[in-house]
mmCIF file of C-alpha atoms in Angstrom:
data_model
loop_
_atom_site.group_PDB
_atom_site.id
_atom_site.type_symbol
_atom_site.label_atom_id
_atom_site.label_comp_id
_atom_site.label_asym_id
_atom_site.label_seq_id
_atom_site.Cartn_x
_atom_site.Cartn_y
_atom_site.Cartn_z
ATOM 1 C CA MET A 1287 0.000 0.000 0.000
ATOM 2 C CA MET A 1288 1.179 3.481 -0.776
ATOM 3 C CA ILE A 1289 0.477 6.616 1.211
ATOM 4 C CA TYR A 1290 -0.445 9.733 -0.725
ATOM 5 C CA ARG A 1291 -0.832 13.244 0.582
ATOM 6 C CA SER A 1292 -2.786 15.931 -1.159
ATOM 7 C CA LYS A 1293 -0.532 18.753 -2.343
ATOM 8 C CA TYR A 1294 -3.423 21.244 -2.325
ATOM 9 C CA LYS A 1295 -4.884 20.880 1.139
ATOM 10 C CA LYS A 1296 -3.584 19.754 4.459
ATOM 11 C CA SER A 1297 -5.380 16.495 5.014
ATOM 12 C CA ALA A 1298 -4.879 13.083 6.448
ATOM 13 C CA PRO A 1299 -2.869 10.738 4.244
ATOM 14 C CA LEU A 1300 -4.930 8.634 1.848
ATOM 15 C CA LEU A 1301 -4.225 4.933 1.665
ATOM 16 C CA VAL A 1302 -4.475 3.830 -1.927
ATOM 17 C CA ARG A 1303 -3.680 0.484 -3.445
ATOM 18 C CA PRO A 1304 -1.279 0.921 -6.355
ATOM 19 C CA TYR A 1305 -3.446 -1.051 -8.757
ATOM 20 C CA LEU A 1306 -6.570 1.000 -7.999
ATOM 21 C CA LEU A 1307 -6.749 4.279 -9.851
ATOM 22 C CA LEU A 1308 -9.931 6.200 -9.217
ATOM 23 C CA THR A 1309 -10.930 8.837 -11.710
ATOM 24 C CA LYS A 1310 -14.186 10.677 -12.170
ATOM 25 C CA SER A 1311 -15.054 8.496 -15.133
ATOM 26 C CA SER A 1312 -14.347 5.250 -13.252
ATOM 27 C CA ILE A 1313 -16.496 6.421 -10.332
ATOM 28 C CA ALA A 1314 -19.293 7.371 -12.742
ATOM 29 C CA GLN A 1315 -18.998 3.973 -14.444
ATOM 30 C CA GLY A 1316 -19.186 2.240 -11.061
ATOM 31 C CA ALA A 1317 -22.297 4.218 -10.131
ATOM 32 C CA LEU A 1318 -23.835 3.355 -13.497
ATOM 33 C CA ILE A 1319 -23.122 -0.356 -12.982
ATOM 34 C CA VAL A 1320 -24.582 -0.290 -9.456
ATOM 35 C CA GLY A 1321 -27.611 1.597 -10.809
ATOM 36 C CA ARG A 1322 -28.114 -1.081 -13.462
ATOM 37 C CA ILE A 1323 -27.841 -3.845 -10.863
ATOM 38 C CA VAL A 1324 -30.424 -2.168 -8.639
ATOM 39 C CA GLN A 1325 -32.725 -1.597 -11.618
ATOM 40 C CA SER A 1326 -32.356 -5.206 -12.723
ATOM 41 C CA TYR A 1327 -33.258 -6.436 -9.229
ATOM 42 C CA PHE A 1328 -36.218 -4.053 -9.160
ATOM 43 C CA ARG A 1329 -37.394 -5.282 -12.559
ATOM 44 C CA ARG A 1330 -37.043 -8.886 -11.425
ATOM 45 C CA LEU A 1331 -39.086 -8.289 -8.266
ATOM 46 C CA ASP A 1332 -42.467 -9.969 -8.476
ATOM 47 C CA ARG A 1333 -44.390 -7.040 -7.009
ATOM 48 C CA GLU A 1334 -47.725 -8.861 -6.776
ATOM 49 C CA ALA A 1335 -46.348 -11.921 -4.940
ATOM 50 C CA THR A 1336 -44.211 -9.706 -2.697
ATOM 51 C CA ALA A 1337 -47.274 -7.602 -1.803
ATOM 52 C CA LYS A 1338 -49.229 -10.777 -0.926
ATOM 53 C CA ASN A 1339 -46.418 -11.942 1.378
ATOM 54 C CA ALA A 1340 -46.314 -8.560 3.108
ATOM 55 C CA GLU A 1341 -50.102 -8.595 3.458
ATOM 56 C CA LEU A 1342 -49.930 -11.985 5.202
ATOM 57 C CA VAL A 1343 -47.398 -10.692 7.728
ATOM 58 C CA LEU A 1344 -49.246 -7.442 8.345
ATOM 59 C CA GLY A 1345 -52.596 -9.249 8.566
ATOM 60 C CA ASP A 1346 -51.213 -11.278 11.466
ATOM 61 C CA TYR A 1347 -50.236 -8.138 13.420
ATOM 62 C CA ARG A 1348 -53.467 -7.543 15.351
ATOM 63 C CA HIS A 1349 -53.691 -11.175 16.474
ATOM 64 C CA ARG A 1350 -50.031 -11.357 17.550
ATOM 65 C CA HIS A 1351 -50.252 -7.955 19.247
ATOM 66 C CA GLN A 1352 -53.247 -9.136 21.293
ATOM 67 C CA LYS A 1353 -51.436 -12.389 22.167
ATOM 68 C CA ALA A 1354 -48.478 -10.341 23.386
ATOM 69 C CA ARG A 1355 -50.815 -8.526 25.786
ATOM 70 C CA ARG A 1356 -51.999 -11.789 27.404
ATOM 71 C CA THR A 1357 -49.389 -11.554 30.135
ATOM 72 C CA GLU A 1358 -51.126 -8.486 31.522
ATOM 73 C CA VAL A 1359 -54.325 -10.512 31.969
ATOM 74 C CA ALA A 1360 -52.775 -13.868 32.877
ATOM 75 C CA GLY A 1361 -50.483 -12.440 35.512
ATOM 76 C CA LEU A 1362 -47.397 -14.313 34.342
ATOM 77 C CA LYS A 1363 -44.940 -14.661 37.216
ATOM 78 C CA SER A 1364 -42.030 -16.744 38.401
ATOM 79 C CA PRO A 1365 -42.759 -20.303 39.551
ATOM 80 C CA SER A 1366 -43.039 -20.761 43.302
ATOM 81 C CA MET A 1367 -40.876 -23.312 45.126
ATOM 82 C CA ASP A 1368 -42.573 -24.946 48.085
ATOM 83 C CA GLY A 1369 -40.014 -27.698 48.699
ATOM 84 C CA MET A 1370 -42.403 -30.534 47.918
ATOM 85 C CA PRO A 1371 -41.127 -33.315 45.656
ATOM 86 C CA ARG A 1372 -42.556 -33.282 42.150
ATOM 87 C CA THR A 1373 -42.297 -35.491 39.116
ATOM 88 C CA GLU A 1374 -39.830 -34.540 36.441
ATOM 89 C CA SER A 1375 -41.427 -32.642 33.603
ATOM 90 C CA ILE A 1376 -39.837 -32.431 30.197
ATOM 91 C CA GLU A 1377 -41.002 -28.931 29.427
ATOM 92 C CA ASN A 1378 -41.241 -25.883 31.615
ATOM 93 C CA LEU A 1379 -44.698 -24.420 30.960
ATOM 94 C CA VAL A 1380 -43.911 -21.043 32.503
ATOM 95 C CA GLU A 1381 -40.738 -20.756 30.440
ATOM 96 C CA GLY A 1382 -42.714 -21.680 27.320
ATOM 97 C CA LYS A 1383 -45.222 -18.938 28.077
ATOM 98 C CA ILE A 1384 -42.430 -16.386 28.487
ATOM 99 C CA ILE A 1385 -40.760 -17.430 25.216
ATOM 100 C CA ASN A 1386 -44.068 -17.267 23.303
ATOM 101 C CA HIS A 1387 -44.803 -13.882 24.837
ATOM 102 C CA LEU A 1388 -41.454 -12.540 23.722
ATOM 103 C CA SER A 1389 -41.819 -13.824 20.198
ATOM 104 C CA ASP A 1390 -45.248 -12.211 19.804
ATOM 105 C CA GLN A 1391 -44.002 -8.998 21.392
ATOM 106 C CA GLU A 1392 -40.913 -8.983 19.168
ATOM 107 C CA PHE A 1393 -43.071 -9.595 16.096
ATOM 108 C CA ALA A 1394 -45.352 -6.665 16.945
ATOM 109 C CA THR A 1395 -42.349 -4.421 17.583
ATOM 110 C CA LYS A 1396 -40.680 -5.438 14.305
ATOM 111 C CA VAL A 1397 -43.853 -4.678 12.343
ATOM 112 C CA ILE A 1398 -44.092 -1.189 13.849
ATOM 113 C CA LEU A 1399 -40.388 -0.516 13.240
ATOM 114 C CA ALA A 1400 -40.594 -1.754 9.647
ATOM 115 C CA ILE A 1401 -43.564 0.515 8.933
ATOM 116 C CA GLU A 1402 -41.716 3.461 10.482
ATOM 117 C CA CYS A 1403 -38.747 2.775 8.161
ATOM 118 C CA ILE A 1404 -40.848 3.377 5.047
ATOM 119 C CA ASP A 1405 -39.818 6.715 3.541
ATOM 120 C CA ASP A 1406 -43.079 7.711 1.878
ATOM 121 C CA ASP A 1407 -45.477 9.328 4.379
ATOM 122 C CA GLU A 1408 -48.591 8.387 2.389
ATOM 123 C CA GLN A 1409 -47.579 4.708 2.227
ATOM 124 C CA ARG A 1410 -46.677 4.618 5.916
ATOM 125 C CA HIS A 1411 -49.990 6.241 6.919
ATOM 126 C CA LEU A 1412 -51.963 3.847 4.703
ATOM 127 C CA LEU A 1413 -50.349 0.773 6.306
ATOM 128 C CA LYS A 1414 -51.038 2.115 9.791
ATOM 129 C CA LEU A 1415 -54.692 2.705 8.940
ATOM 130 C CA LEU A 1416 -55.048 -0.720 7.327
ATOM 131 C CA TYR A 1417 -53.214 -2.941 9.793
ATOM 132 C CA ILE A 1418 -52.252 -1.166 13.030
ATOM 133 C CA GLY A 1419 -55.190 0.883 14.227
ATOM 134 C CA ALA A 1420 -58.827 -0.038 14.577
ATOM 135 C CA PRO A 1421 -60.095 -1.835 11.464
ATOM 136 C CA LEU A 1422 -61.478 0.555 8.845
ATOM 137 C CA SER A 1423 -63.219 -0.131 5.558
ATOM 138 C CA VAL A 1424 -61.453 0.596 2.286
ATOM 139 C CA GLU A 1425 -63.929 3.384 1.592
ATOM 140 C CA ALA A 1426 -63.253 5.023 4.977
ATOM 141 C CA ILE A 1427 -59.509 4.939 4.334
ATOM 142 C CA GLN A 1428 -59.986 6.404 0.846
ATOM 143 C CA VAL A 1429 -62.010 9.270 2.331
ATOM 144 C CA ARG A 1430 -59.457 9.896 5.101
ATOM 145 C CA LEU A 1431 -56.564 9.982 2.652
ATOM 146 C CA SER A 1432 -58.536 11.738 -0.124
ATOM 147 C CA MET A 1433 -57.774 9.016 -2.662
ATOM 148 C CA SER A 1434 -59.612 7.539 -5.579
ATOM 149 C CA ALA A 1435 -60.012 3.761 -5.678
ATOM 150 C CA LYS A 1436 -57.329 3.448 -8.369
ATOM 151 C CA THR A 1437 -54.859 5.562 -6.385
ATOM 152 C CA TYR A 1438 -55.643 3.639 -3.187
ATOM 153 C CA TYR A 1439 -54.811 0.254 -4.718
ATOM 154 C CA ARG A 1440 -51.648 1.589 -6.390
ATOM 155 C CA VAL A 1441 -50.397 3.183 -3.160
ATOM 156 C CA LYS A 1442 -51.347 0.057 -1.207
ATOM 157 C CA GLU A 1443 -49.263 -2.196 -3.481
ATOM 158 C CA ASP A 1444 -46.352 0.246 -3.332
ATOM 159 C CA ALA A 1445 -46.632 0.404 0.464
ATOM 160 C CA LEU A 1446 -46.731 -3.393 0.808
ATOM 161 C CA ASN A 1447 -43.656 -3.702 -1.410
ATOM 162 C CA ALA A 1448 -41.857 -1.008 0.585
ATOM 163 C CA PHE A 1449 -42.708 -2.897 3.791
ATOM 164 C CA ALA A 1450 -41.383 -6.147 2.297
ATOM 165 C CA GLU A 1451 -38.124 -4.438 1.353
ATOM 166 C CA VAL A 1452 -37.422 -3.303 4.926
ATOM 167 C CA TRP A 1453 -38.749 -6.441 6.664
ATOM 168 C CA PRO A 1454 -35.823 -8.467 8.073
ATOM 169 C CA PRO A 1455 -35.282 -11.705 6.147
ATOM 170 C CA ALA A 1456 -34.517 -13.709 9.320
ATOM 171 C CA PRO A 1457 -38.007 -14.909 10.261
ATOM 172 C CA SER A 1458 -39.187 -15.032 6.651
ATOM 173 C CA GLU A 1459 -38.142 -13.407 3.405
ATOM 174 C CA LEU A 1460 -41.035 -11.500 1.882
ATOM 175 C CA LEU A 1461 -39.405 -10.480 -1.392
ATOM 176 C CA VAL A 1462 -40.180 -12.696 -4.378
ATOM 177 C CA TYR A 1463 -38.064 -12.436 -7.518
ATOM 178 C CA LEU A 1464 -38.975 -13.538 -11.012
ATOM 179 C CA THR A 1465 -36.860 -16.257 -12.575
ATOM 180 C CA GLN A 1466 -35.141 -15.914 -15.930
ATOM 181 C CA ASN A 1467 -38.221 -17.008 -17.880
ATOM 182 C CA GLY A 1468 -40.372 -14.389 -16.113
ATOM 183 C CA HIS A 1469 -42.323 -16.643 -13.719
#
């Protein structure tokens, strides 16, 4: 590695590999290549299937959110030890309840965070009205957002795809890509 210093400004030395020569044209070419890769991935994204996957995840939010709130009602607490002998049990029911509670709570939190990561305000607001708050009819949402039916369905698909793009792939990947033959 070689160390270069700028002769025009006082700056920290730049570490540059001798075989790597960056020019404005090479940087522009690199940006163009990256832009083409992103566009090709976007073109290969099956937007309809991706939207359906996102809708399945978001449709489960209310149920999982309510399940996460069960601990408030059930009064989940630590097991009591009274010193009496007991038979060996293979599974710890209280521990199972805690683990299930956390997974539902984590799911609900991830959904909210993913929606908040969507850049477009209109898309984010639409998803909140559809899946997070009290259930509303499509017509009520269209009136609230001042949208025509055509605009509503276009924004909804865009919002579901935006949600799928920010959803972490660990529990389940929501993005669906087209194969080479287009299916």
